[in-house]
Amino acid sequence: MTSLKAAIFDLDGTLVDSARDLQDAANALLAEEGLRAVSLDETKSMIGDGVAKLVERAIVATGGDTSRLPLLVSRFLEIYEANASRCTEAYPGVVATLEHLRRLGLRLAIVTNKPYAATTEILDALGLRMFFDAVIGGDTLLERKPHPAPILAALERLGAGPDAALMVGDNYHDVQAARAAGVRAFAVTYGYSHKPHAELGAERLLDAMSELLPIVEEACSPPL
């Protein structure tokens, strides 16, 4: 097996818990529309497929009209990007794991369906940006996960082939995108999965980000 050279990560539900800020932005939008607020659990069930889908799900769940969806998405982004990192924080073990991966010489990337501007704001606010050689947002390309194009774009920027990389996410679209790109797929169990974790199709489930390290250390070792 080719020695591991790169690791790609989803953002929301994998590296950071952003649900509270997304809930606050959604509820601010819903209030403007005269609709009820959504709970934190409801918000978590809406995360993962991009901003437009989150807004659509929130509007539908609260009995609103989706005919103005593009305008509502634009307004949501105005609200959210002004406070994208107020309550968002890295999950336990994330910083130490990223530090260790860099010490091992891996090149790292973010591939998320979150817009690029909000992604980089969060990474900067949490002191995570320095770990990543590439950031692919949901608006960086025409395609988003579960399409493999964002994964392939990240690999190109990292200078690594699919057989020398792995992907860590929390949802079905992460696993689907990784597998379609020919990349090993792992999933954390603490994120915002829309399906039971056993049904995601991941090579392995991680209860904590630190569980990735022994896998990576073994994969980084050249074959005898």
mmCIF file of C-alpha atoms in Angstrom:
data_model
loop_
_atom_site.group_PDB
_atom_site.id
_atom_site.type_symbol
_atom_site.label_atom_id
_atom_site.label_comp_id
_atom_site.label_asym_id
_atom_site.label_seq_id
_atom_site.Cartn_x
_atom_site.Cartn_y
_atom_site.Cartn_z
ATOM 1 C CA MET A 1 0.000 0.000 0.000
ATOM 2 C CA THR A 2 1.222 3.497 -0.804
ATOM 3 C CA SER A 3 2.474 5.410 2.208
ATOM 4 C CA LEU A 4 0.037 8.044 3.439
ATOM 5 C CA LYS A 5 0.887 11.596 2.371
ATOM 6 C CA ALA A 6 -2.286 13.628 2.931
ATOM 7 C CA ALA A 7 -5.431 13.867 5.035
ATOM 8 C CA ILE A 8 -8.643 15.685 4.116
ATOM 9 C CA PHE A 9 -11.208 16.785 6.680
ATOM 10 C CA ASP A 10 -14.780 17.921 6.651
ATOM 11 C CA LEU A 11 -15.384 20.947 8.901
ATOM 12 C CA ASP A 12 -18.815 21.092 10.571
ATOM 13 C CA GLY A 13 -19.410 18.115 12.835
ATOM 14 C CA THR A 14 -15.904 16.780 12.217
ATOM 15 C CA LEU A 15 -13.391 19.395 13.316
ATOM 16 C CA VAL A 16 -15.710 22.018 14.802
ATOM 17 C CA ASP A 17 -19.067 22.190 16.529
ATOM 18 C CA SER A 18 -20.761 25.065 14.705
ATOM 19 C CA ALA A 19 -24.382 24.141 15.381
ATOM 20 C CA ARG A 20 -25.079 26.932 17.869
ATOM 21 C CA ASP A 21 -23.981 29.692 15.494
ATOM 22 C CA LEU A 22 -25.928 28.121 12.644
ATOM 23 C CA GLN A 23 -28.988 27.844 14.885
ATOM 24 C CA ASP A 24 -28.703 31.491 15.903
ATOM 25 C CA ALA A 25 -28.462 32.627 12.279
ATOM 26 C CA ALA A 26 -31.344 30.402 11.216
ATOM 27 C CA ASN A 27 -33.540 31.674 14.022
ATOM 28 C CA ALA A 28 -32.718 35.287 13.224
ATOM 29 C CA LEU A 29 -33.813 34.658 9.643
ATOM 30 C CA LEU A 30 -36.937 32.779 10.725
ATOM 31 C CA ALA A 31 -37.885 35.606 13.070
ATOM 32 C CA GLU A 32 -37.649 38.077 10.193
ATOM 33 C CA GLU A 33 -40.016 35.812 8.268
ATOM 34 C CA GLY A 34 -42.451 35.576 11.170
ATOM 35 C CA LEU A 35 -41.732 31.879 11.686
ATOM 36 C CA ARG A 36 -41.011 29.873 14.824
ATOM 37 C CA ALA A 37 -37.508 29.165 16.027
ATOM 38 C CA VAL A 38 -35.773 25.818 15.470
ATOM 39 C CA SER A 39 -34.151 23.840 18.271
ATOM 40 C CA LEU A 40 -30.484 22.891 18.418
ATOM 41 C CA ASP A 41 -31.316 19.262 17.588
ATOM 42 C CA GLU A 42 -33.391 20.381 14.606
ATOM 43 C CA THR A 43 -30.509 22.527 13.420
ATOM 44 C CA LYS A 44 -28.047 19.649 13.677
ATOM 45 C CA SER A 45 -30.337 17.537 11.497
ATOM 46 C CA MET A 46 -30.231 20.259 8.823
ATOM 47 C CA ILE A 47 -26.436 20.681 8.631
ATOM 48 C CA GLY A 48 -24.172 19.121 6.038
ATOM 49 C CA ASP A 49 -25.498 19.690 2.535
ATOM 50 C CA GLY A 50 -24.672 23.361 2.175
ATOM 51 C CA VAL A 51 -26.276 26.617 3.221
ATOM 52 C CA ALA A 52 -29.101 26.530 0.676
ATOM 53 C CA LYS A 53 -30.258 23.128 1.894
ATOM 54 C CA LEU A 54 -30.017 24.180 5.544
ATOM 55 C CA VAL A 55 -32.140 27.276 4.891
ATOM 56 C CA GLU A 56 -34.624 25.269 2.829
ATOM 57 C CA ARG A 57 -34.955 22.674 5.585
ATOM 58 C CA ALA A 58 -35.465 25.372 8.220
ATOM 59 C CA ILE A 59 -38.135 27.123 6.168
ATOM 60 C CA VAL A 60 -39.977 23.875 5.415
ATOM 61 C CA ALA A 61 -39.781 22.702 9.029
ATOM 62 C CA THR A 62 -41.373 25.909 10.254
ATOM 63 C CA GLY A 63 -44.104 26.071 7.615
ATOM 64 C CA GLY A 64 -42.596 28.882 5.559
ATOM 65 C CA ASP A 65 -42.609 29.600 1.841
ATOM 66 C CA THR A 66 -39.547 28.427 -0.109
ATOM 67 C CA SER A 67 -40.421 30.347 -3.288
ATOM 68 C CA ARG A 68 -37.995 33.089 -2.226
ATOM 69 C CA LEU A 69 -35.247 30.641 -1.310
ATOM 70 C CA PRO A 70 -32.352 32.410 -3.117
ATOM 71 C CA LEU A 71 -33.133 35.652 -1.285
ATOM 72 C CA LEU A 72 -33.486 33.830 2.015
ATOM 73 C CA VAL A 73 -30.141 32.084 1.508
ATOM 74 C CA SER A 74 -28.470 35.417 0.770
ATOM 75 C CA ARG A 75 -29.964 36.952 3.897
ATOM 76 C CA PHE A 76 -28.938 33.938 5.993
ATOM 77 C CA LEU A 77 -25.351 34.350 4.833
ATOM 78 C CA GLU A 78 -25.383 38.037 5.786
ATOM 79 C CA ILE A 79 -26.508 37.112 9.275
ATOM 80 C CA TYR A 80 -24.292 34.063 9.696
ATOM 81 C CA GLU A 81 -21.032 35.387 8.286
ATOM 82 C CA ALA A 82 -21.191 38.346 10.685
ATOM 83 C CA ASN A 83 -21.058 35.910 13.648
ATOM 84 C CA ALA A 84 -19.817 32.614 12.223
ATOM 85 C CA SER A 85 -17.326 31.969 15.022
ATOM 86 C CA ARG A 86 -19.055 33.422 18.099
ATOM 87 C CA CYS A 87 -19.967 30.070 19.683
ATOM 88 C CA THR A 88 -18.187 27.656 17.337
ATOM 89 C CA GLU A 89 -15.353 25.638 18.856
ATOM 90 C CA ALA A 90 -13.062 22.789 17.946
ATOM 91 C CA TYR A 91 -14.011 19.352 19.207
ATOM 92 C CA PRO A 92 -11.809 17.777 21.912
ATOM 93 C CA GLY A 93 -8.553 16.388 20.564
ATOM 94 C CA VAL A 94 -8.741 18.160 17.207
ATOM 95 C CA VAL A 95 -5.887 20.620 17.727
ATOM 96 C CA ALA A 96 -3.539 18.006 19.189
ATOM 97 C CA THR A 97 -4.351 15.612 16.348
ATOM 98 C CA LEU A 98 -3.716 18.222 13.663
ATOM 99 C CA GLU A 99 -0.425 19.155 15.315
ATOM 100 C CA HIS A 100 0.635 15.503 15.365
ATOM 101 C CA LEU A 101 -0.317 14.980 11.723
ATOM 102 C CA ARG A 102 1.809 17.955 10.701
ATOM 103 C CA ARG A 103 4.732 16.594 12.701
ATOM 104 C CA LEU A 104 4.359 13.360 10.762
ATOM 105 C CA GLY A 105 4.788 15.396 7.583
ATOM 106 C CA LEU A 106 1.252 15.049 6.225
ATOM 107 C CA ARG A 107 -0.285 17.728 4.053
ATOM 108 C CA LEU A 108 -3.803 18.613 5.201
ATOM 109 C CA ALA A 109 -6.918 20.033 3.560
ATOM 110 C CA ILE A 110 -10.447 21.063 4.425
ATOM 111 C CA VAL A 111 -13.265 20.045 2.077
ATOM 112 C CA THR A 112 -16.588 21.395 3.276
ATOM 113 C CA ASN A 113 -19.973 22.324 1.867
ATOM 114 C CA LYS A 114 -19.871 25.503 3.972
ATOM 115 C CA PRO A 115 -19.111 28.676 1.967
ATOM 116 C CA TYR A 116 -15.408 29.487 1.721
ATOM 117 C CA ALA A 117 -15.625 32.874 3.472
ATOM 118 C CA ALA A 118 -17.338 31.474 6.567
ATOM 119 C CA THR A 119 -14.967 28.510 6.582
ATOM 120 C CA THR A 120 -11.829 30.625 6.607
ATOM 121 C CA GLU A 121 -13.312 32.976 9.213
ATOM 122 C CA ILE A 122 -13.871 30.042 11.549
ATOM 123 C CA LEU A 123 -10.439 28.555 10.890
ATOM 124 C CA ASP A 124 -8.786 31.909 11.583
ATOM 125 C CA ALA A 125 -10.853 32.567 14.718
ATOM 126 C CA LEU A 126 -10.024 29.158 16.186
ATOM 127 C CA GLY A 127 -6.348 29.246 15.215
ATOM 128 C CA LEU A 128 -6.701 26.287 12.855
ATOM 129 C CA ARG A 129 -5.895 27.880 9.507
ATOM 130 C CA MET A 130 -2.146 27.316 9.848
ATOM 131 C CA PHE A 131 -2.598 23.546 9.741
ATOM 132 C CA PHE A 132 -4.118 23.416 6.249
ATOM 133 C CA ASP A 133 -2.441 23.587 2.862
ATOM 134 C CA ALA A 134 -5.765 23.775 1.005
ATOM 135 C CA VAL A 135 -9.333 24.827 1.786
ATOM 136 C CA ILE A 136 -12.175 23.882 -0.553
ATOM 137 C CA GLY A 137 -15.492 25.501 0.347
ATOM 138 C CA GLY A 138 -18.962 24.714 -0.857
ATOM 139 C CA ASP A 139 -18.760 27.592 -3.329
ATOM 140 C CA THR A 140 -15.170 26.998 -4.471
ATOM 141 C CA LEU A 141 -16.255 24.718 -7.320
ATOM 142 C CA LEU A 142 -19.501 24.143 -9.171
ATOM 143 C CA GLU A 143 -19.773 20.733 -7.493
ATOM 144 C CA ARG A 144 -20.055 19.938 -3.796
ATOM 145 C CA LYS A 145 -19.887 16.736 -1.791
ATOM 146 C CA PRO A 146 -21.068 14.015 -2.360
ATOM 147 C CA HIS A 147 -19.567 14.760 -5.798
ATOM 148 C CA PRO A 148 -15.895 13.713 -5.804
ATOM 149 C CA ALA A 149 -14.690 16.920 -7.521
ATOM 150 C CA PRO A 150 -13.914 18.820 -4.284
ATOM 151 C CA ILE A 151 -11.886 15.875 -2.971
ATOM 152 C CA LEU A 152 -9.984 15.614 -6.245
ATOM 153 C CA ALA A 153 -9.335 19.365 -6.236
ATOM 154 C CA ALA A 154 -7.924 19.127 -2.727
ATOM 155 C CA LEU A 155 -5.688 16.222 -3.727
ATOM 156 C CA GLU A 156 -4.353 18.228 -6.652
ATOM 157 C CA ARG A 157 -3.511 21.163 -4.381
ATOM 158 C CA LEU A 158 -1.881 18.820 -1.882
ATOM 159 C CA GLY A 159 0.122 17.053 -4.561
ATOM 160 C CA ALA A 160 -1.120 13.632 -3.463
ATOM 161 C CA GLY A 161 -2.823 10.773 -5.246
ATOM 162 C CA PRO A 162 -6.029 9.145 -3.964
ATOM 163 C CA ASP A 163 -4.154 6.055 -2.793
ATOM 164 C CA ALA A 164 -1.934 8.221 -0.572
ATOM 165 C CA ALA A 165 -4.759 10.086 1.180
ATOM 166 C CA LEU A 166 -7.653 9.623 3.565
ATOM 167 C CA MET A 167 -10.812 11.572 4.302
ATOM 168 C CA VAL A 168 -12.437 12.129 7.694
ATOM 169 C CA GLY A 169 -16.031 13.340 7.864
ATOM 170 C CA ASP A 170 -19.204 12.903 9.850
ATOM 171 C CA ASN A 171 -21.884 12.334 7.238
ATOM 172 C CA TYR A 172 -22.854 10.175 4.280
ATOM 173 C CA HIS A 173 -21.824 12.765 1.699
ATOM 174 C CA ASP A 174 -18.269 12.779 3.082
ATOM 175 C CA VAL A 175 -17.960 9.026 2.714
ATOM 176 C CA GLN A 176 -19.594 9.010 -0.726
ATOM 177 C CA ALA A 177 -17.334 11.776 -2.028
ATOM 178 C CA ALA A 178 -14.208 10.118 -0.686
ATOM 179 C CA ARG A 179 -15.055 6.710 -2.100
ATOM 180 C CA ALA A 180 -15.961 8.202 -5.479
ATOM 181 C CA ALA A 181 -12.555 9.889 -5.504
ATOM 182 C CA GLY A 182 -10.771 6.649 -4.586
ATOM 183 C CA VAL A 183 -9.823 7.867 -1.099
ATOM 184 C CA ARG A 184 -10.094 5.916 2.154
ATOM 185 C CA ALA A 185 -13.083 7.174 4.143
ATOM 186 C CA PHE A 186 -13.393 7.451 7.924
ATOM 187 C CA ALA A 187 -16.280 8.914 9.914
ATOM 188 C CA VAL A 188 -16.542 10.366 13.399
ATOM 189 C CA THR A 189 -19.509 9.374 15.539
ATOM 190 C CA TYR A 190 -19.995 12.702 17.342
ATOM 191 C CA GLY A 191 -21.028 14.902 14.404
ATOM 192 C CA TYR A 192 -24.240 15.662 12.550
ATOM 193 C CA SER A 193 -24.846 12.420 10.695
ATOM 194 C CA HIS A 194 -28.187 12.091 8.901
ATOM 195 C CA LYS A 195 -27.940 8.301 8.954
ATOM 196 C CA PRO A 196 -26.956 5.689 11.558
ATOM 197 C CA HIS A 197 -23.165 5.604 11.623
ATOM 198 C CA ALA A 198 -23.045 1.932 10.725
ATOM 199 C CA GLU A 199 -24.821 2.747 7.454
ATOM 200 C CA LEU A 200 -22.383 5.427 6.288
ATOM 201 C CA GLY A 201 -20.066 2.954 4.570
ATOM 202 C CA ALA A 202 -16.931 4.286 6.263
ATOM 203 C CA GLU A 203 -13.869 2.082 6.526
ATOM 204 C CA ARG A 204 -13.776 2.839 10.238
ATOM 205 C CA LEU A 205 -15.745 4.872 12.783
ATOM 206 C CA LEU A 206 -13.923 7.180 15.190
ATOM 207 C CA ASP A 207 -15.436 8.052 18.562
ATOM 208 C CA ALA A 208 -12.785 10.742 19.045
ATOM 209 C CA MET A 209 -10.459 12.517 16.619
ATOM 210 C CA SER A 210 -7.435 11.227 18.533
ATOM 211 C CA GLU A 211 -8.343 7.686 17.395
ATOM 212 C CA LEU A 212 -7.140 8.685 13.944
ATOM 213 C CA LEU A 213 -3.500 8.922 15.034
ATOM 214 C CA PRO A 214 -2.578 5.206 15.314
ATOM 215 C CA ILE A 215 -4.254 4.593 11.938
ATOM 216 C CA VAL A 216 -2.248 7.365 10.354
ATOM 217 C CA GLU A 217 1.033 6.365 11.966
ATOM 218 C CA GLU A 218 0.660 2.863 10.591
ATOM 219 C CA ALA A 219 -0.337 4.157 7.152
ATOM 220 C CA CYS A 220 2.614 6.565 7.072
ATOM 221 C CA SER A 221 5.095 3.773 7.549
ATOM 222 C CA PRO A 222 6.630 2.649 4.251
ATOM 223 C CA PRO A 223 6.106 -1.009 3.362
ATOM 224 C CA LEU A 224 8.889 -3.387 4.386
#
